Coordinates of C-alpha atoms in Angstrom, one line a residue:
X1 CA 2.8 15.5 -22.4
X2 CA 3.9 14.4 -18.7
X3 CA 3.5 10.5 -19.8
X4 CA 5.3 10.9 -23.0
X5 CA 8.2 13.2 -20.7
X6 CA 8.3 11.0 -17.9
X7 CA 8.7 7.5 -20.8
X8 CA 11.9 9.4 -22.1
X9 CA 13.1 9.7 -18.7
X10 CA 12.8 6.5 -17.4
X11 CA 14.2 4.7 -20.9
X12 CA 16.4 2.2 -19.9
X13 CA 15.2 1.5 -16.7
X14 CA 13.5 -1.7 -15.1
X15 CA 9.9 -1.6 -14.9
X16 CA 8.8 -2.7 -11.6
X17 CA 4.8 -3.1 -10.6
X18 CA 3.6 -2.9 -7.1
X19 CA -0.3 -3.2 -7.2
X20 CA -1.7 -2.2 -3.6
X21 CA -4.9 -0.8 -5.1
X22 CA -5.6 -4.5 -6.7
X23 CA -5.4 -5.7 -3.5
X24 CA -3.7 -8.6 -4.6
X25 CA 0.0 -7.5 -3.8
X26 CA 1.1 -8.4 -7.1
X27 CA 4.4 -7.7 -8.5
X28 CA 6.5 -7.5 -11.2
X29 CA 10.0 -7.1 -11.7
X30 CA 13.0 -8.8 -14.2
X31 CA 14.9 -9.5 -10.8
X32 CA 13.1 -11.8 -8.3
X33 CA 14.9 -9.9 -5.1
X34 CA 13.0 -6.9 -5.8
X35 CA 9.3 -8.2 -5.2
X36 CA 7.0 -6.5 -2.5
X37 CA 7.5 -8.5 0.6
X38 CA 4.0 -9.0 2.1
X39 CA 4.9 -12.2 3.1
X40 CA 4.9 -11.2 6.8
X41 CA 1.3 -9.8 6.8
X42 CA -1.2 -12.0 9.0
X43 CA -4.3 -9.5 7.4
X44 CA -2.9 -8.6 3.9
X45 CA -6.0 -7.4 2.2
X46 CA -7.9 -7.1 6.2
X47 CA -7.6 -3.6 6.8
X48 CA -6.3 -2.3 10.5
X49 CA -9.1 0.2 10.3
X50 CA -12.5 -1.3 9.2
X51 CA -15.5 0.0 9.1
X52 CA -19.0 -1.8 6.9
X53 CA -19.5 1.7 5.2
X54 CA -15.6 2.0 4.1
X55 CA -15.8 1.0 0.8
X56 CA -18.7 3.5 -0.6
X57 CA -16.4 6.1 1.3
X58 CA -18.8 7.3 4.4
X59 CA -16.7 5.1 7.0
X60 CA -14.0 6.2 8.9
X61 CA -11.5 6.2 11.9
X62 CA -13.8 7.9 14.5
X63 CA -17.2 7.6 13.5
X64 CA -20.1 7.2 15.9
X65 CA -24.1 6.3 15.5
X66 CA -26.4 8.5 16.7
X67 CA -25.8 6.6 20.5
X68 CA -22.4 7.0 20.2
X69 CA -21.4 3.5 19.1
X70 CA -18.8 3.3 17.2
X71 CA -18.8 2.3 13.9
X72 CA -15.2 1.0 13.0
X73 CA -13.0 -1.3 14.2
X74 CA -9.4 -0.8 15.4
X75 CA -6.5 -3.9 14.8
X76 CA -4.1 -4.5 18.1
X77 CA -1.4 -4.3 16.2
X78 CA -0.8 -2.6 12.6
X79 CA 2.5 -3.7 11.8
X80 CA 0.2 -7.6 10.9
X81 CA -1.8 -5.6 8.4
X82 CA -0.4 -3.9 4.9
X83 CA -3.7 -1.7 4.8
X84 CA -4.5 1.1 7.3
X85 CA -8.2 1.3 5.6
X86 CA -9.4 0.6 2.6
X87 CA -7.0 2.4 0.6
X88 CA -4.4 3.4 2.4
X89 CA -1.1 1.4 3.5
X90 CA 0.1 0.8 6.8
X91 CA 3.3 2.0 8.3
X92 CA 4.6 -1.4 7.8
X93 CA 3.3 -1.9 4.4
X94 CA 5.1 1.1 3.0
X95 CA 8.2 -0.2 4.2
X96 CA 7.8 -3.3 2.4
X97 CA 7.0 -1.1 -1.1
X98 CA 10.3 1.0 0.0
X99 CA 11.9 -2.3 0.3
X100 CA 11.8 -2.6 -3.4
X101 CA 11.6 0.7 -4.4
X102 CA 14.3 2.5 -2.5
X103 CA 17.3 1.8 -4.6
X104 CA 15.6 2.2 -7.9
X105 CA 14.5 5.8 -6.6
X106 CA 18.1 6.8 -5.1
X107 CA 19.6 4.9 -8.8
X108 CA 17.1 7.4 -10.4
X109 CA 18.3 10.7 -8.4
X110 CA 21.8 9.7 -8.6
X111 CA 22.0 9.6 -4.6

């Protein structure tokens, strides 16, 4: 019921794609000027964060061995990465999704 609600109310609009969870910052879009600029990412799919145990989902920001090692690594600076971790985006890398997405939203909400 929500898909077929929300199909109605986006009829007539542009479809734009912004795959982050591909990791391959993809997009798609009838107008070229609204494309997902990670062109400005050193690391785009290298995130800030890192951690060998992030992608089965037991590493994380903060976590320590047993000697109090740590177990992650932190990035100098995250405005040269689009991924905080494994998942989620930067500060800088949601900007460069608002980038595109802004006006379509405000269009959308009539503000």
């Amino acid at each position: 019921m929500h898909n077929a609600d929300l199909k109605q109310k986006l009829a007539g609009f542009d479809d734009i794609l912004c795959c982050l969870t591909s990791r391959t910052s993809s997009t798609a879009s009838s107008d070229p000027a609204r494309t997902c600029q990670f062109t400005q990412f050193h690391r785009k799919f290298t995130p800030c964060c890192d951690s060998p145990d992030a992608q089965n989902g037991v590493g994380y920001f903060g976590k320590v061995d047993d000697k109090g090692t740590q177990q992650y690594s932190l990035c100098l600076n995250p405005a040269n990465y689009s991924y905080w971790d494994f998942w989620h985006p930067t500060q800088a890398g949601w900007k460069a999704v608002m980038q595109v997405l802004e006006d379509p939203i405000k269009d959308f909400l009539g503000i």
